[in-house]
PDB file of C-alpha atoms in Angstrom:
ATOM      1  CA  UNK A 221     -16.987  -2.829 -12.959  1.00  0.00           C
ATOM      2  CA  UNK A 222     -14.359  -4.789 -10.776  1.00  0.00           C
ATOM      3  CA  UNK A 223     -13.019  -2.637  -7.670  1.00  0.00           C
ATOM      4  CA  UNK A 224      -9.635  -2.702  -6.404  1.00  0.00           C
ATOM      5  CA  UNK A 225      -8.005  -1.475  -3.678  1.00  0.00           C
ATOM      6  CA  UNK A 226      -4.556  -1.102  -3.490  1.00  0.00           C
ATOM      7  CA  UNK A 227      -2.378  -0.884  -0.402  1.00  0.00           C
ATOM      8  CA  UNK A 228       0.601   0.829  -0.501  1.00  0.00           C
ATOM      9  CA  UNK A 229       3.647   2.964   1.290  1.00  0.00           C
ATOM     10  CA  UNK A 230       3.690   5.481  -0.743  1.00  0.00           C
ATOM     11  CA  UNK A 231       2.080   6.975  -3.585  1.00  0.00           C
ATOM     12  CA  UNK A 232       3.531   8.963  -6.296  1.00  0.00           C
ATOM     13  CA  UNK A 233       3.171  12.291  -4.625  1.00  0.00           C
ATOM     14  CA  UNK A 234       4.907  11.251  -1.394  1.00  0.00           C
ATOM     15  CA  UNK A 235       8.710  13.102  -1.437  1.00  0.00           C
ATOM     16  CA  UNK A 236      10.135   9.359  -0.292  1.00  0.00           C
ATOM     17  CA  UNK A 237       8.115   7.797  -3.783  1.00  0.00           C
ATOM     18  CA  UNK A 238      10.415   6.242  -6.223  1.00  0.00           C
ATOM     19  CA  UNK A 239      10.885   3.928  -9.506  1.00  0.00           C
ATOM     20  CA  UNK A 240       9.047   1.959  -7.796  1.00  0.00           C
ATOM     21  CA  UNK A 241       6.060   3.782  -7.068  1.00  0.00           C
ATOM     22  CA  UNK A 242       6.269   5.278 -10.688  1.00  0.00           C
ATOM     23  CA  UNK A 243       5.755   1.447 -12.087  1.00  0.00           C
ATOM     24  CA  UNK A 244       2.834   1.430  -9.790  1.00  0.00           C
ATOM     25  CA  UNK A 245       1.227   4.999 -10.690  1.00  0.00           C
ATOM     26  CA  UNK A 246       1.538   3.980 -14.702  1.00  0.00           C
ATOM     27  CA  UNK A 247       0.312   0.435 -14.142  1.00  0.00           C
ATOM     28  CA  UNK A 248      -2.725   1.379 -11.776  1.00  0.00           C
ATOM     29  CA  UNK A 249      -3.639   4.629 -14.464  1.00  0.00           C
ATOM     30  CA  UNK A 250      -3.929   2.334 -17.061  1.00  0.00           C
ATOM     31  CA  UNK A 251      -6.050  -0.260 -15.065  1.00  0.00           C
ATOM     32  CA  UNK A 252      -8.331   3.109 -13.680  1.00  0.00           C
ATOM     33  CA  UNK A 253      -9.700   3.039 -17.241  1.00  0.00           C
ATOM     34  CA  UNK A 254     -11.395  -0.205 -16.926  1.00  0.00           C
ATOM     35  CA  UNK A 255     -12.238  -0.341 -13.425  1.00  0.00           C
ATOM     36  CA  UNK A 256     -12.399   1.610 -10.200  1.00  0.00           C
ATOM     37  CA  UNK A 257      -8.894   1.862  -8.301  1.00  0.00           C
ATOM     38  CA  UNK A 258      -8.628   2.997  -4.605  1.00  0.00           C
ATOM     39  CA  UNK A 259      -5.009   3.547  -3.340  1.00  0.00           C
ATOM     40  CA  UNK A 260      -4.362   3.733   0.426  1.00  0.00           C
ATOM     41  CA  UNK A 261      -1.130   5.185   1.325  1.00  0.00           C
ATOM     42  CA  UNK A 262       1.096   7.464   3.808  1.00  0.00           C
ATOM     43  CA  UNK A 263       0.051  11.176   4.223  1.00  0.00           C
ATOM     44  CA  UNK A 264       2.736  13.832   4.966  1.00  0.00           C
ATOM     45  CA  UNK A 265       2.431  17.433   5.486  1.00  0.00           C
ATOM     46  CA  UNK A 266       1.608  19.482   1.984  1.00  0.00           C
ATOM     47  CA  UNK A 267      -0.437  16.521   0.571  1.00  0.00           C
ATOM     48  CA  UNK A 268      -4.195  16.173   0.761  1.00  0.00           C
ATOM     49  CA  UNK A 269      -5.679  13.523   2.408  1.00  0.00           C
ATOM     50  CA  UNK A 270      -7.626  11.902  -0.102  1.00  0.00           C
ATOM     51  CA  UNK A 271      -7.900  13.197  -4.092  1.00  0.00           C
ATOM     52  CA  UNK A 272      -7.979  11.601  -7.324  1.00  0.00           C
ATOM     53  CA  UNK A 273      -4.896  11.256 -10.061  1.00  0.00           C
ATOM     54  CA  UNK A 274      -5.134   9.722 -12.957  1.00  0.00           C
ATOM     55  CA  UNK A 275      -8.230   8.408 -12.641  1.00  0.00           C
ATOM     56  CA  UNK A 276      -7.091   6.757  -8.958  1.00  0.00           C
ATOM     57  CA  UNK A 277      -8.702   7.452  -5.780  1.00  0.00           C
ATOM     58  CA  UNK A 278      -6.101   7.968  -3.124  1.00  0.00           C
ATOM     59  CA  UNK A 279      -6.703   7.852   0.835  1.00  0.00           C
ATOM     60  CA  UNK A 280      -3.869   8.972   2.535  1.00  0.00           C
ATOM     61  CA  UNK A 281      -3.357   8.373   6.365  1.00  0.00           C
ATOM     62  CA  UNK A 282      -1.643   9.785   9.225  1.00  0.00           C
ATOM     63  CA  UNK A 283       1.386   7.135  10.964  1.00  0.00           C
ATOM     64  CA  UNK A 284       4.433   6.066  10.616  1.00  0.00           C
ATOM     65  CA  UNK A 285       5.186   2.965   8.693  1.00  0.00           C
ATOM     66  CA  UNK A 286       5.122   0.260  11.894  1.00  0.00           C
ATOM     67  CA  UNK A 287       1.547   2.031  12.279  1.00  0.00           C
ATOM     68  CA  UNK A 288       0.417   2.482   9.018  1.00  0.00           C
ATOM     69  CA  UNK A 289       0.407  -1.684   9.039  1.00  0.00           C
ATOM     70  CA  UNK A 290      -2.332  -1.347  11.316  1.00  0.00           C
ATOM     71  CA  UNK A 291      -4.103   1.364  10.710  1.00  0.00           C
ATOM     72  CA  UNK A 292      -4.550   1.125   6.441  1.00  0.00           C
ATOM     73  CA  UNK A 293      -6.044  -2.222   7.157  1.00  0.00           C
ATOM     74  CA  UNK A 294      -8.111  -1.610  10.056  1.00  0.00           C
ATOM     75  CA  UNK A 295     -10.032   1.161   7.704  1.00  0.00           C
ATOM     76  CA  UNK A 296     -10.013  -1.271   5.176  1.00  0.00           C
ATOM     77  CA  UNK A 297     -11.745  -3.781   6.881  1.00  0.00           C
ATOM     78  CA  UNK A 298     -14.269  -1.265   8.294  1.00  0.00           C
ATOM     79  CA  UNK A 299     -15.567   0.788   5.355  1.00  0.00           C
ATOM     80  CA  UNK A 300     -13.857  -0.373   2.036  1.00  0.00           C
ATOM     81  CA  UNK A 301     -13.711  -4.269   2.319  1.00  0.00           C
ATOM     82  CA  UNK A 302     -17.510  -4.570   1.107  1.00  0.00           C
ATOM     83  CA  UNK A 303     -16.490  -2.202  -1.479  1.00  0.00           C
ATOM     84  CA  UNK A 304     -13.771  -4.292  -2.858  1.00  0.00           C
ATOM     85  CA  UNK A 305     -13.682  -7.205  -5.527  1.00  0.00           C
ATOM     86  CA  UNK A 306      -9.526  -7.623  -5.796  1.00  0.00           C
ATOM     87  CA  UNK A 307      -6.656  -6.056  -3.306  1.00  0.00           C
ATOM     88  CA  UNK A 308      -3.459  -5.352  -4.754  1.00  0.00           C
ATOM     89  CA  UNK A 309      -0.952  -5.569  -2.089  1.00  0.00           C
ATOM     90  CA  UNK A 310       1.871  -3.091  -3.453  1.00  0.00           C
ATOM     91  CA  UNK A 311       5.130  -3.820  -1.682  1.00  0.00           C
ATOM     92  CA  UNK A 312       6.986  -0.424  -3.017  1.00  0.00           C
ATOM     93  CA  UNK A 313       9.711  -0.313  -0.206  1.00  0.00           C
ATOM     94  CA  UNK A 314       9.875  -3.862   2.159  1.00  0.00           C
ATOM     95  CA  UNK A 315       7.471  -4.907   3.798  1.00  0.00           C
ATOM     96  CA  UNK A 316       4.144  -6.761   2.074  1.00  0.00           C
ATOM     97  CA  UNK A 317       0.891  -5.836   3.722  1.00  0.00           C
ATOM     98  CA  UNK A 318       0.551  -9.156   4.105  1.00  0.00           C
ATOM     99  CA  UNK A 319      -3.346  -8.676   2.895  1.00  0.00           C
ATOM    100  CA  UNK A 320      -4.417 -12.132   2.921  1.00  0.00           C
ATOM    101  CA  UNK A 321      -4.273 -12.389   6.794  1.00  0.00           C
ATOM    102  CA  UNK A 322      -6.866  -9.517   7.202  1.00  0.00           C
ATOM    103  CA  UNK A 323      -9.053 -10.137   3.743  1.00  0.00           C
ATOM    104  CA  UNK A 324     -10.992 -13.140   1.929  1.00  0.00           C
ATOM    105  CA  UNK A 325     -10.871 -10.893  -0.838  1.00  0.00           C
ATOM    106  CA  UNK A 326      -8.614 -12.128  -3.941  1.00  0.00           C
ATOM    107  CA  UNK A 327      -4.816 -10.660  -3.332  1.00  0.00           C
ATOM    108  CA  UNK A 328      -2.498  -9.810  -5.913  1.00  0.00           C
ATOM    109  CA  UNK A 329       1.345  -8.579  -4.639  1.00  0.00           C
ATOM    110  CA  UNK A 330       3.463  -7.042  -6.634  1.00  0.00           C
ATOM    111  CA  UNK A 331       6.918  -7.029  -5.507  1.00  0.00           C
ATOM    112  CA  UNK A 332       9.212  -4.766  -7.069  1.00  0.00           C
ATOM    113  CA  UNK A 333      12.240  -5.863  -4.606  1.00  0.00           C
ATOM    114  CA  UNK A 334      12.903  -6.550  -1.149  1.00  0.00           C
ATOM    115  CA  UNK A 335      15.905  -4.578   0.642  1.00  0.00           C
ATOM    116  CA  UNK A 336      16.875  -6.575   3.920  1.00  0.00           C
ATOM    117  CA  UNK A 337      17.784  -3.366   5.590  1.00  0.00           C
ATOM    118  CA  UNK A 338      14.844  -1.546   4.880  1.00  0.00           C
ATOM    119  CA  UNK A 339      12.643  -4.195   7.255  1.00  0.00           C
ATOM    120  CA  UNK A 340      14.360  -2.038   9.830  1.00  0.00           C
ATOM    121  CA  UNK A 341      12.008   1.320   9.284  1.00  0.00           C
ATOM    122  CA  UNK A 342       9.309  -0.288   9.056  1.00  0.00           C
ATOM    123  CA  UNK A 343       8.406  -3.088  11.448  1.00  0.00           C
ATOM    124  CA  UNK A 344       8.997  -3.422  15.062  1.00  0.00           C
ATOM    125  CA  UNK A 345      12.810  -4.537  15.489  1.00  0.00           C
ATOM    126  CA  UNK A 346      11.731  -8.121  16.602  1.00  0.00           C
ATOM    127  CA  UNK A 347       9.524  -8.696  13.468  1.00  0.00           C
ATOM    128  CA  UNK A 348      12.529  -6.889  11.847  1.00  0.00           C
ATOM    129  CA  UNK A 349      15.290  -9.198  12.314  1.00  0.00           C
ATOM    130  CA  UNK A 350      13.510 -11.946  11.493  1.00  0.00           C
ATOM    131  CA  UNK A 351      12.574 -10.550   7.857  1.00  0.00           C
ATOM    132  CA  UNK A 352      15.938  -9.688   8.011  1.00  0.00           C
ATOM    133  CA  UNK A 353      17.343 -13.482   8.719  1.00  0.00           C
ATOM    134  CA  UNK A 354      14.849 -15.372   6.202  1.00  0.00           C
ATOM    135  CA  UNK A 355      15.286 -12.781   3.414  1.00  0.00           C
ATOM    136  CA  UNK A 356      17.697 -14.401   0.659  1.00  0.00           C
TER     137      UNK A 356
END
């Protein structure tokens, strides 16, 4: 069975979750049926920190979203990357992951849209503005 582990902001649960993160709960519950799905994602207060939906296994984790960027990927690499055949690099709000700088693994991203001004919660302002100058 192929394993994939999917990085994302938010998962459906989350109170900022939206159309986009709806796409991604009814595209990743369909793919849980033929083969195992991790989801790494946000915590906030009233949600567990790991439990399974719809057949997905979701890690949640403390941090804001400049954080998260480190710390999602940091766990990654230390207990799930042997674990892992394909990453899905879920860019539900700005920012990629950018997964292939931190994995050999095979790296699908799925981009729902890009928001120039929403670079500006999530990254550190210089890494911000750039995004923000490049971004058509």
């Amino acid at each position: 069975m192929i394993r994939l582990t999917v990085f994302a902001d938010h998962d459906l649960k989350h109170s900022l979750a939206g159309g986009a993160n709806v796409n991604a709960q009814e595209n990743l519950k369909r793919i849980a049926r033929h083969m195992k799905v991790r989801l790494l994602s946000s915590w906030e207060p009233g949600l567990a920190e790991s439990e399974t939906v719809d057949g997905i296994e979701i890690r949640r984790f403390r941090g804001n979203m400049a954080s998260l960027r480190w710390t999602i990927p940091r766990y990654f690499k230390n207990h799930l990357e042997n674990e892992t055949d394909v990453v899905w690099d879920e860019v539900d709000f700005s920012a990629p992951w950018l997964s292939p700088l931190f994995t050999d693994k095979p790296v699908l991203m799925h981009c729902h849209h890009f928001q120039k001004h929403n670079f500006f919660y999530e990254l550190p302002w210089l890494i911000a503005a750039g995004a923000y100058t490049v971004e058509p």
